[in-house]
Amino acid sequence: MPDINLCLEALSALSGCSVELTSGTSQLTPQDFVNIVALKEFYKQEGFKELEYPSLGTLSLQDVDDQDLYGNPPALTEGPELQSLRTTVRINPQDFFHPKYDYDFTNIKDGSTKFLRGNEQYIRPCGWNRVALQVIQRYADGNSWLGTGKDAWPVSYQGYSMDGSLGIILTRGACSSDEPQFLDVAAASLNNSETRGRGVYSTPDIKMAEQYCKQFTSRVDGKKYKVVLQNRINPQKRTKCQREDVWLVYIPEGHNDVQTRAIVQESIRPYGLLLKQA
């Protein structure tokens, strides 16, 4: 497992919170953590400034760490202005991480070798170092979602700022192979809330996730890192888009905070924190 402080920095960069160690019970479970990452991005794209989350209270959606969370931003220092924008979250490595299942893919190349999860292709995160999260025996329906059999959920990667602004259109019926017609449909969809996906985006392709991943400069070694969440996604809750490398968990209009959080929690389960030197 990488240095624990590096892992905390990665969690901080993803969530926008200040993640610190505790010897007590973690304030958040890995599931809470992926909920926050997904919901913060969703609500930010919806135009909100804050997110209310149980046990944490109000979380700012202002992305202060775009200026470098671990450096000294020109506009914000480590004074009260910056601290007021960052909620402190304390986790205990003993109940949050699961080192037994860590896997370093840094020097692995799969080539043409194919892997499956839930009978769908699993593109392994070659080039990344995976820190396993403690998720075994945490769900009422058991652990089959995390396996390799037919009941397993497919693997998805949670990047950063992946949303409808990518111009991704939901697949509705057969797509015409006639390019002009396809472009007409694409243009029309930009003004149609029923075809433009409203919700949480992820991808089965680690290379695409890397394009939208969060980066941070570590205080541990002074190096710059990329960070991505490795999840499993409920195939019953996922909507495939026109682009095969993008998946959507759709959130209907009119859903309140509790209903929205429930959709995310039923749809996406995290199991790995991926790190890669930038």
Coordinates of C-alpha atoms in Angstrom, one line a residue:
M1 CA 0.0 0.0 0.0
P2 CA 1.3 3.5 -0.8
D3 CA 2.1 5.9 2.0
I4 CA -1.1 6.4 4.0
N5 CA -0.7 10.2 3.8
L6 CA -0.6 10.0 0.0
C7 CA -3.8 8.1 0.1
L8 CA -5.5 10.7 2.3
E9 CA -4.3 13.4 -0.1
A10 CA -5.9 11.5 -3.0
L11 CA -9.2 11.2 -1.1
S12 CA -9.0 14.9 -0.3
A13 CA -8.4 15.9 -3.9
L14 CA -11.4 13.8 -5.1
S15 CA -13.8 14.9 -2.5
G16 CA -12.8 18.5 -1.9
C17 CA -12.8 17.7 1.8
S18 CA -9.8 17.6 4.1
V19 CA -9.4 13.9 4.9
E20 CA -7.5 13.2 8.1
L21 CA -6.6 10.1 10.2
T22 CA -8.5 9.0 13.3
S23 CA -8.1 6.0 15.6
G24 CA -11.8 5.9 16.1
T25 CA -14.6 4.9 13.7
S26 CA -14.4 6.4 10.2
Q27 CA -16.9 9.2 9.6
L28 CA -17.4 7.9 6.1
T29 CA -17.6 4.4 4.5
P30 CA -16.2 3.9 1.0
Q31 CA -19.8 4.0 -0.2
D32 CA -20.4 7.4 1.4
F33 CA -17.2 8.5 -0.3
V34 CA -18.3 7.6 -3.8
N35 CA -21.7 9.1 -3.0
I36 CA -20.1 12.4 -2.2
V37 CA -17.8 12.4 -5.2
A38 CA -20.7 11.6 -7.6
L39 CA -23.2 14.0 -5.9
K40 CA -20.8 16.9 -5.7
E41 CA -20.1 16.7 -9.4
F42 CA -23.8 16.2 -10.3
Y43 CA -25.1 19.1 -8.1
K44 CA -22.3 21.4 -9.4
Q45 CA -23.4 20.7 -13.0
E46 CA -27.0 21.5 -11.9
G47 CA -25.8 24.9 -10.7
F48 CA -25.8 24.4 -7.0
K49 CA -23.2 25.9 -4.6
E50 CA -23.5 23.4 -1.7
L51 CA -24.3 19.8 -0.9
E52 CA -25.9 18.6 2.3
Y53 CA -24.7 15.2 3.4
P54 CA -25.7 13.2 6.5
S55 CA -23.1 13.4 9.4
L56 CA -21.0 16.0 7.5
G57 CA -23.5 18.8 7.1
T58 CA -23.0 21.4 4.3
L59 CA -20.2 20.7 1.8
S60 CA -19.1 23.5 -0.5
L61 CA -19.1 22.7 -4.2
Q62 CA -16.5 25.4 -4.9
D63 CA -13.5 23.6 -6.3
V64 CA -10.7 25.2 -4.3
D65 CA -8.2 22.6 -5.1
D66 CA -8.2 23.5 -8.8
Q67 CA -5.5 25.9 -7.7
D68 CA -3.6 23.1 -5.9
L69 CA -5.0 21.9 -2.6
Y70 CA -1.6 21.2 -1.3
G71 CA 0.3 24.2 -2.4
N72 CA -0.2 27.9 -1.6
P73 CA -2.8 29.3 -4.0
P74 CA -2.3 32.9 -4.9
A75 CA -5.9 33.8 -3.9
L76 CA -6.4 31.5 -1.0
T77 CA -3.9 30.6 1.8
E78 CA -4.2 28.2 4.7
G79 CA -6.1 30.8 6.6
P80 CA -9.8 30.8 7.6
E81 CA -11.0 31.6 4.0
L82 CA -9.7 28.3 2.7
Q83 CA -10.6 26.3 5.7
S84 CA -14.2 27.5 5.6
L85 CA -14.5 25.9 2.1
R86 CA -13.2 22.5 3.2
T87 CA -15.0 20.1 5.5
T88 CA -12.8 17.9 7.6
V89 CA -13.4 14.2 7.3
R90 CA -11.7 11.6 9.6
I91 CA -11.2 8.0 8.5
N92 CA -9.6 5.0 10.2
P93 CA -7.4 3.0 7.7
Q94 CA -8.4 -0.2 9.6
D95 CA -12.1 0.1 8.5
F96 CA -11.7 2.0 5.3
F97 CA -8.8 0.3 3.4
H98 CA -8.3 -3.4 2.6
P99 CA -4.6 -3.9 1.9
K100 CA -5.1 -7.6 1.2
Y101 CA -6.6 -6.8 -2.1
D102 CA -4.2 -4.0 -3.2
Y103 CA -2.9 -4.5 -6.6
D104 CA -0.1 -2.6 -8.4
F105 CA -0.8 -2.4 -12.1
T106 CA 1.9 0.1 -12.7
N107 CA 4.2 -2.1 -14.8
I108 CA 1.5 -4.4 -16.2
K109 CA 0.5 -4.5 -19.9
D110 CA -2.4 -6.7 -20.8
G111 CA -2.0 -6.4 -24.6
S112 CA -4.7 -8.5 -26.3
T113 CA -5.7 -10.4 -23.2
K114 CA -9.4 -10.0 -22.4
F115 CA -10.9 -9.9 -18.9
L116 CA -14.6 -10.1 -18.0
R117 CA -16.7 -8.8 -15.0
G118 CA -20.4 -9.5 -15.2
N119 CA -20.0 -10.9 -18.7
E120 CA -18.7 -7.6 -19.9
Q121 CA -15.2 -6.6 -20.8
Y122 CA -13.1 -5.4 -17.9
I123 CA -10.3 -3.0 -19.0
R124 CA -7.8 -3.3 -16.2
P125 CA -6.2 -0.1 -14.9
C126 CA -2.7 -0.9 -16.3
G127 CA -0.2 1.8 -15.3
W128 CA -2.1 2.6 -12.0
N129 CA -1.6 1.5 -8.4
R130 CA -4.8 0.3 -6.8
V131 CA -5.5 0.8 -3.1
A132 CA -8.3 -1.5 -2.2
L133 CA -11.3 -0.2 -0.2
Q134 CA -13.0 -2.2 2.6
V135 CA -16.3 -3.2 1.0
I136 CA -16.6 -6.9 1.6
Q137 CA -19.6 -7.9 3.7
R138 CA -20.8 -4.3 3.7
Y139 CA -23.9 -4.9 1.6
A140 CA -27.1 -6.8 2.4
D141 CA -27.0 -8.7 -1.0
G142 CA -23.6 -10.2 -0.3
N143 CA -20.4 -10.0 -2.3
S144 CA -21.4 -11.5 -5.7
W145 CA -21.4 -7.9 -7.2
L146 CA -17.7 -7.8 -6.6
G147 CA -16.9 -11.2 -8.1
T148 CA -16.1 -12.5 -11.6
G149 CA -19.2 -14.5 -12.3
K150 CA -22.4 -13.8 -14.2
D151 CA -23.9 -12.0 -11.1
A152 CA -20.9 -9.6 -10.9
W153 CA -21.4 -6.0 -11.7
P154 CA -19.3 -4.5 -14.6
V155 CA -16.3 -2.3 -13.7
S156 CA -16.6 1.5 -14.1
Y157 CA -14.1 4.3 -13.5
Q158 CA -15.2 7.6 -11.9
G159 CA -13.2 10.4 -13.5
Y160 CA -13.8 14.1 -12.9
S161 CA -16.0 16.7 -14.6
M162 CA -17.6 13.9 -16.7
D163 CA -21.1 15.2 -17.5
G164 CA -23.6 16.1 -20.2
S165 CA -21.3 18.9 -21.4
L166 CA -19.4 16.2 -23.3
G167 CA -22.4 16.2 -25.7
I168 CA -23.2 12.6 -24.9
I169 CA -26.6 11.4 -26.1
L170 CA -28.7 8.6 -24.6
T171 CA -29.3 5.7 -27.0
R172 CA -33.1 5.5 -27.8
G173 CA -33.9 2.9 -30.4
A174 CA -31.8 2.0 -33.3
C175 CA -29.2 4.5 -34.4
S176 CA -29.0 5.4 -38.1
S177 CA -25.7 4.7 -39.7
D178 CA -26.5 7.7 -42.0
E179 CA -24.1 10.4 -40.7
P180 CA -26.2 13.5 -41.6
Q181 CA -29.3 12.0 -39.8
F182 CA -27.2 11.1 -36.8
L183 CA -25.9 14.7 -36.6
D184 CA -29.4 16.0 -36.8
V185 CA -30.4 13.8 -33.9
A186 CA -27.3 14.9 -31.9
A187 CA -28.1 18.5 -32.5
A188 CA -31.7 18.1 -31.5
S189 CA -30.8 16.3 -28.3
L190 CA -28.8 19.2 -27.0
N191 CA -32.2 21.0 -26.5
N192 CA -34.1 18.0 -25.3
S193 CA -33.9 17.0 -21.6
E194 CA -35.3 13.6 -22.4
T195 CA -32.3 12.6 -24.6
R196 CA -29.5 14.5 -23.0
G197 CA -28.5 12.5 -19.9
R198 CA -29.1 14.1 -16.5
G199 CA -27.2 12.2 -13.9
V200 CA -23.8 10.7 -12.9
Y201 CA -21.3 9.7 -15.6
S202 CA -18.6 7.1 -15.5
T203 CA -16.7 5.0 -18.0
P204 CA -15.5 1.4 -18.5
D205 CA -12.3 2.7 -20.1
I206 CA -9.5 3.8 -17.8
K207 CA -7.9 5.8 -20.5
M208 CA -11.0 8.0 -20.9
A209 CA -11.2 8.3 -17.1
E210 CA -7.6 9.5 -17.1
Q211 CA -8.5 12.3 -19.4
Y212 CA -11.0 13.7 -16.8
C213 CA -9.2 12.6 -13.6
K214 CA -8.3 14.8 -10.7
Q215 CA -4.6 15.7 -10.1
F216 CA -2.8 16.9 -7.0
T217 CA 0.7 17.7 -5.8
S218 CA 1.6 15.6 -2.8
R219 CA 3.2 17.0 0.3
V220 CA 4.6 13.5 1.0
D221 CA 7.1 13.5 -1.9
G222 CA 6.5 16.7 -3.9
K223 CA 5.3 14.7 -6.9
K224 CA 2.2 15.2 -8.9
Y225 CA -0.4 12.4 -9.0
K226 CA -3.6 11.5 -10.8
V227 CA -6.4 9.8 -8.9
V228 CA -9.5 7.9 -10.1
L229 CA -12.1 5.8 -8.3
Q230 CA -12.6 2.2 -9.5
N231 CA -16.2 1.1 -9.0
R232 CA -18.7 -1.6 -9.9
I233 CA -21.9 -0.3 -11.6
N234 CA -25.3 -1.9 -11.3
P235 CA -26.2 -3.1 -14.8
Q236 CA -29.9 -2.6 -14.1
K237 CA -29.3 1.0 -13.2
R238 CA -26.8 2.0 -15.9
T239 CA -27.8 3.5 -19.2
K240 CA -25.4 3.1 -22.1
C241 CA -24.8 6.1 -24.2
Q242 CA -24.2 6.6 -27.9
R243 CA -20.5 6.6 -27.0
E244 CA -19.7 3.1 -25.8
D245 CA -17.1 4.3 -23.5
V246 CA -19.5 6.4 -21.4
W247 CA -22.2 5.1 -19.0
L248 CA -24.9 7.1 -17.2
V249 CA -26.8 6.6 -14.0
Y250 CA -29.9 8.7 -14.8
I251 CA -31.4 11.0 -12.2
P252 CA -35.0 12.1 -13.1
E253 CA -36.1 15.7 -12.7
G254 CA -37.9 16.4 -9.5
H255 CA -36.0 14.0 -7.3
N256 CA -35.1 15.4 -3.9
D257 CA -31.7 15.0 -2.2
V258 CA -32.7 11.8 -0.4
Q259 CA -34.0 10.2 -3.6
T260 CA -31.0 11.3 -5.6
R261 CA -28.6 9.9 -3.0
A262 CA -30.5 6.6 -3.0
I263 CA -30.2 6.3 -6.8
V264 CA -26.4 6.8 -6.6
Q265 CA -26.1 4.3 -3.7
E266 CA -28.1 1.6 -5.5
S267 CA -26.1 2.1 -8.7
I268 CA -22.4 2.6 -7.9
R269 CA -20.2 0.8 -5.4
P270 CA -16.5 1.7 -5.0
Y271 CA -13.7 -0.9 -4.4
G272 CA -10.5 0.8 -5.4
L273 CA -8.6 4.1 -5.2
L274 CA -6.3 4.4 -8.2
L275 CA -3.1 6.4 -8.1
K276 CA -0.7 7.2 -10.9
Q277 CA 2.2 9.6 -11.1
A278 CA 1.5 12.4 -13.5

